[in-house]
Short mmCIF file of C-alpha atoms in Angstrom, two decimals:
data_model
loop_
_atom_site.label_atom_id
_atom_site.label_comp_id
_atom_site.label_asym_id
_atom_site.label_seq_id
_atom_site.Cartn_x
_atom_site.Cartn_y
_atom_site.Cartn_z
CA UNK A 6 127.68 99.20 85.42
CA UNK A 7 127.57 99.98 89.11
CA UNK A 8 128.06 96.47 90.44
CA UNK A 9 131.40 96.04 92.19
CA UNK A 10 132.74 92.78 93.65
CA UNK A 11 132.00 91.07 95.79
CA UNK A 12 128.53 90.75 94.34
CA UNK A 13 126.04 88.76 96.40
CA UNK A 14 122.48 87.58 96.04
CA UNK A 15 119.95 84.89 96.77
CA UNK A 16 116.63 83.38 95.84
CA UNK A 17 113.33 84.42 97.43
CA UNK A 18 113.48 81.92 100.28
CA UNK A 19 117.23 82.31 100.85
CA UNK A 20 118.10 78.60 100.40
CA UNK A 21 120.21 79.41 97.33
CA UNK A 22 122.84 82.13 97.58
CA UNK A 23 125.75 83.24 95.45
CA UNK A 24 128.83 85.44 95.55
CA UNK A 25 130.80 86.74 92.55
CA UNK A 26 134.43 87.86 92.94
CA UNK A 27 134.65 89.56 89.52
CA UNK A 28 132.83 92.57 88.09
CA UNK A 29 130.17 91.97 85.42
CA UNK A 30 131.25 92.06 81.79
CA UNK A 31 127.74 92.93 80.61
CA UNK A 32 124.36 94.07 81.98
CA UNK A 33 121.12 93.79 80.01
CA UNK A 34 117.38 93.98 79.86
CA UNK A 35 116.27 91.01 77.75
CA UNK A 36 112.90 91.38 76.01
CA UNK A 37 112.81 87.95 74.28
CA UNK A 38 109.64 85.84 74.46
CA UNK A 39 111.46 83.09 76.36
CA UNK A 40 112.45 85.47 79.15
CA UNK A 41 108.93 86.91 79.17
CA UNK A 42 107.34 83.47 79.52
CA UNK A 43 109.85 82.18 82.09
CA UNK A 44 109.47 85.30 84.28
CA UNK A 45 105.88 86.38 83.70
CA UNK A 46 107.23 89.89 83.10
CA UNK A 47 107.74 92.03 79.97
CA UNK A 48 111.54 91.77 80.25
CA UNK A 49 114.25 90.36 82.49
CA UNK A 50 117.27 92.26 83.81
CA UNK A 51 120.52 90.34 84.18
CA UNK A 52 124.30 90.69 84.43
CA UNK A 53 127.03 88.41 83.12
CA UNK A 54 130.09 87.39 85.14
CA UNK A 55 132.92 84.94 84.46
CA UNK A 56 131.68 81.48 85.49
CA UNK A 57 134.87 80.73 87.43
CA UNK A 58 134.34 83.75 89.69
CA UNK A 59 131.14 82.49 91.27
CA UNK A 60 130.37 80.45 94.37
CA UNK A 61 126.83 79.11 94.70
CA UNK A 62 125.28 77.28 97.66
CA UNK A 63 121.94 75.54 97.87
CA UNK A 64 119.93 73.09 95.81
CA UNK A 65 119.12 74.07 92.21
CA UNK A 66 116.88 72.54 89.58
CA UNK A 67 117.56 73.20 85.91
CA UNK A 68 115.47 73.83 82.84
CA UNK A 69 116.95 73.65 79.35
CA UNK A 70 115.75 75.17 76.11
CA UNK A 71 117.25 76.00 72.75
CA UNK A 72 118.09 79.62 71.83
CA UNK A 73 117.28 81.07 68.45
CA UNK A 74 121.03 80.74 67.67
CA UNK A 75 120.77 76.99 68.32
CA UNK A 76 122.58 76.92 71.68
CA UNK A 77 121.25 75.10 74.75
CA UNK A 78 120.38 77.62 77.46
CA UNK A 79 120.20 76.23 80.99
CA UNK A 80 118.23 78.19 83.57
CA UNK A 81 118.85 77.35 87.25
CA UNK A 82 116.09 77.76 89.81
CA UNK A 83 115.93 77.31 93.57
CA UNK A 84 114.70 73.77 94.27
CA UNK A 85 112.57 75.05 97.14
CA UNK A 86 110.93 78.36 96.06
CA UNK A 87 111.45 78.18 92.28
CA UNK A 88 113.16 81.56 91.92
CA UNK A 89 115.29 81.81 88.78
CA UNK A 90 118.81 82.52 89.94
CA UNK A 91 120.97 82.31 86.82
CA UNK A 92 121.17 81.14 83.23
CA UNK A 93 124.02 79.89 81.06
CA UNK A 94 124.21 79.49 77.30
CA UNK A 95 126.33 76.77 75.72
CA UNK A 96 127.27 79.48 73.23
CA UNK A 97 128.97 81.46 76.02
CA UNK A 98 129.71 78.78 78.63
CA UNK A 99 132.44 80.95 80.17
CA UNK A 100 129.76 83.26 81.58
CA UNK A 101 126.93 82.95 84.11
CA UNK A 102 124.01 85.34 83.78
CA UNK A 103 122.46 86.27 87.09
CA UNK A 104 119.07 87.85 87.35
CA UNK A 105 119.29 91.36 88.81
CA UNK A 106 116.26 90.86 91.04
CA UNK A 107 118.23 88.25 93.03
CA UNK A 108 120.87 90.78 94.08
CA UNK A 109 121.28 91.54 97.76
CA UNK A 110 121.17 95.20 96.71
CA UNK A 111 119.34 95.42 93.35
CA UNK A 112 119.62 99.24 93.44
CA UNK A 113 123.26 98.81 92.37
CA UNK A 114 122.25 97.27 89.03
CA UNK A 115 122.51 99.48 85.93
CA UNK A 116 121.74 97.89 82.56
CA UNK A 117 123.84 99.11 79.67
CA UNK A 118 121.81 97.40 76.95
CA UNK A 119 118.44 96.18 75.78
CA UNK A 120 118.29 93.03 73.63
CA UNK A 121 115.47 91.45 71.61
CA UNK A 122 113.64 94.72 71.21
CA UNK A 123 112.02 93.05 68.18
CA UNK A 124 110.04 90.95 70.71
CA UNK A 125 109.41 93.65 73.31
CA UNK A 126 105.95 93.94 74.79
CA UNK A 127 104.08 96.71 72.96
CA UNK A 128 102.44 97.94 76.16
CA UNK A 129 105.59 99.09 77.97
CA UNK A 130 108.34 101.60 77.23
CA UNK A 131 111.75 99.94 77.16
CA UNK A 132 114.15 101.23 79.80
CA UNK A 133 116.82 103.63 78.57
CA UNK A 134 120.15 102.01 77.80
CA UNK A 135 123.38 102.94 76.03
CA UNK A 136 123.08 100.05 73.53
CA UNK A 137 119.85 98.73 71.95
CA UNK A 138 119.61 95.63 69.80
CA UNK A 139 116.71 94.13 67.85
CA UNK A 140 118.10 90.61 68.49
CA UNK A 141 121.04 89.24 70.49
CA UNK A 142 124.27 90.88 69.31
CA UNK A 143 127.17 88.78 68.11
CA UNK A 144 129.80 88.04 70.77
#
């Protein structure tokens, strides 16, 4: 992973911004149907950082859904422009998962894994990654 702290980003309109003081513990391209439907894209790229290492400013609205493992996943969006900023699973509440497209410098993002390849869109080629999983791997 190429992201080094401090890691900064924001939503489309700039009303919500964040800063992370710790390096990511994981980076991923998620191909699950929920990410596809929430983003309108064939997959979503994200990185996970310790929740306590993040400062967020701006108004967020939240959407909750249940994961296939039975955990509540909360996705936080800018209250003004609707950009998805981060997600958090109750199954890994110690982490916040930020969407790579919100990074101030998204060119620094390097995914090390693909997850939910079993649900990947058939009309794209999955990006190359060191680790590839048909579902979400165990913690």
